[in-house]
Structures are given as C-alpha cells and as structure tokens.
C-alpha cells in the first residue's frame, strides 16, 4: 500500500502553529514511507472564509520547507484540490446516501430548529435533531424538494456502536444512540465538512487521516459515511492536544499564534520544524535535536503519544540557538545580512557594507536567541551618525555618578588616543583599556558599561574590544568625545 496523507486546512486565517503541526506529521508520515503528501483546501464553510488565507497556507508550508506532491497550485490526478470546486462530487454522494436510505431531506425551518433547541435546553435534554423529517416518504420528499428549501441530513444508526481504531489513541467506542443526525449538505448545495472530508479522502485515495485531537468526536460520523457509501475508511491518527506549559489550553499568550509570526520574530525554519516535531512525537525519548533528514527517515505514527504536548517557548528558543550554532560561517553571515537589511533603520543605505557584516557576524552568533535581535546589536556600526542615548545611561551602572563616568571617559580618551592608527587591533585596544584599571582604581567589569554606551548607545552588547576595532579609531574617539560633552 502506498501511504497517502494530506493536510486539509480551512482558509480561515493565517495557519496557527498547532494546526501546522498536523501538516508536519502528515508530511513526515508520507515521506518516511515513500508515499505522497497532498494539500487540500477545505473551504466549504463560506461564512468563515478569510481572504488571503490560501496564500498564507502556502507561505507557511514553504517557509518550513514542507513540499507537497498534489495540491491546488501543483495540480495532480485528483484535481481540483479546492473543495468549493468539487461540489458536484458531494452532491452526487448526498443523492446516493438518500437513495440508500442513509440520508434524508430535512425541511425544518430555522425557527423550528431554534424552538426545538430551546425546549431541549429548558428540559435539560442533550441538544440534537429530533428526527421529524426522518419519516417523510420518498415521493413526498421529492415533490417538496421542488418548492421548499431543504438540507440533507445523514441518518446515524440508532443502535449499536461505532468503533474508532485510532493509531494514536487506540480503540474508542461511540454509542450510536447518542449520535445526532447531522447536516451533510446545506440548503445552498455546499457540503458540510463531514461529508466533504469523507468523499475527498476516498476520492484522493488517502490512506491515513492525520489531524488534531479536536476531530475525534467527529470520527463516528465519518466512519458511518464511509460505510454507507461502501468505501474503505482511511486509517485515523488523532494528534495530541497542544497545551501551554501551565497545562492549560494553549492561548495567544502561551504561544498560539500564526506560524508566520514566528518567522517574523526570527526563528529559523529548521528550529521551528524540530520544535513542532516534538509536539507529540519523539525519536527515542531523549533526543531533542531532530534534523529534517532524521524526521523524514524515522517518523512513525506509533511513536506519537496520546497525552497532551506542552508548547514550551524556552525549548523553542533553545532549539533556535542550537540551529544557529550549526550554520556554516557563510550561512550565518547571510542570515545576519538578511536580518540586518530587514530591520536596520531605513536611512542606513542598502546593500550594507559587506566588510562590516563579515566582521561582525561571528561576534553575534552566541548572542542572539532570535534573529530579530541582530539589528539592534549592530546598529551602532552602520550609517554615519553616532547612536542616540540619554546621558543618564552613561553613569547608570556607576550608581548615577556622573563624575565617575566622566573620569572613565577621560581615561579612555587618553588610553585609546595612545594607540596609533596602524596598531588599532583588538589586542592593543584591550591592553589599553585594561591599563585604565589601575589609574582609575576601578575594575573593567565596573566601568565597561560606560564605554559600551559611548560606543554603541547601549549598556551591553557584542564584545567591546572587537566592536571598537570594527568601529575604527576615529569613530571610537569621536564617540568618546561626544560622551564627554554630554557629561560635562
Ligand atoms: N479542514 C479541517 C481543519 O481545518 C481538516 C480536518 C481534517 O484533517 O480532517 O482542521
């Protein structure tokens, strides 16, 4: 059997991290088994459509480096891959279900259904369709359909049980008597998700439906539709719920935002992919760094755990740092250039000075958690102007003693002026600055922040001696003089 999996998002906004996790697992499952991975857009809920979502879906997958074999953009043997373009298939399936007695036209008005629900609530009975239209005979149904609006309801079995043999969750038994006759085709001819997902998974020869835990309760509906249409059901794997580190429902605050927000914040796609992989899957219970290659070779649905997975941003940051370390020098330099060009203020000319980027990139590698930290740390090197800062910052780490800061600046001017232009290298700069300790009667640790602020406009940053070397003698001395002017 060729494994065929799919990611079937609804275009209802930018895909969130939790939703994209389903794509990662389905894709890995297909790749690990030499199978195919499909992208299908489930846009039958017209009220929830958000323009632009389809592009955001493509962009999110591409950013993560997920590729698909069939889909709306690349086509394939089962095209089209957008559900709103496949309505005839669902309508044909609905007619077949009616003919087989497994579905019926329901002519109940919205007012009647509202009243029914209200009385169920008042009587503390579970809500659900009361079956009024179940008994309408075929001839009457046909003739009323000519003049009255109707939906097609699927007739769930009244007795027995529907058993889901989930590849992750194991066996789950549903009592048929508790299941409601649900709408399969709406009055406007659009299917509901339940009908469309079954028809398409069958038509597209999907072998494994891999999706979020929130769909477990829909599985008996899907299984009964498969059976009623005489289709072989797909295998199901419901992925564990994603929760915050506090074990509560994942919220925007605990990290549940659009995947592309993480791209914008400066996470590397490989780090994000690794992070998503660990939300419910593990290689061997101990390995944290799982490369793309390992994932695509080793993924098995058997190693997906059913219990909730914690969305731990500390882990994501850790992974990002690890993936930054793994880049080659050239790759890292390219990343630094990209993020600096993206984030540095507009008045700084692009393209950025190649040499400066090359010199500063190695200094940054251990000092950024996310790539959005690149530009603020190196801004002081680019563009002509000296950094702006409030003068209080110069003495902040000296307990606000302006005169102390002034002593430090004067000593630095003296020490660095003595380093000749041809010897302006970090070793000499370091020696000169360390030589200030004695006359000042102060440790470098204590006064370094004054020099950081003077040079960079911030009290800490990339290594001081390297920075002054890259900044150059003239600019370094100028900035010290400027600090002096502020303190005086
Ligand atoms: N359209 C559904 C969603 O957006 C797909 C669920 C499924 O994979 O069956 O989550």
PDB file of C-alpha atoms in Angstrom, residues 108 257-258 337 440 462:
ATOM      1  CA  UNK A 108     -37.295  22.050   9.049  1.00  0.00           C
ATOM      2  CA  UNK A 257      -0.194  32.452  17.075  1.00  0.00           C
ATOM      3  CA  UNK A 258       0.283  32.242  13.346  1.00  0.00           C
ATOM      4  CA  UNK A 337      22.886  40.295   6.383  1.00  0.00           C
ATOM      5  CA  UNK A 440      41.035  54.636  37.793  1.00  0.00           C
ATOM      6  CA  UNK A 462      28.726  42.341  21.426  1.00  0.00           C
TER       7      UNK A 462
END
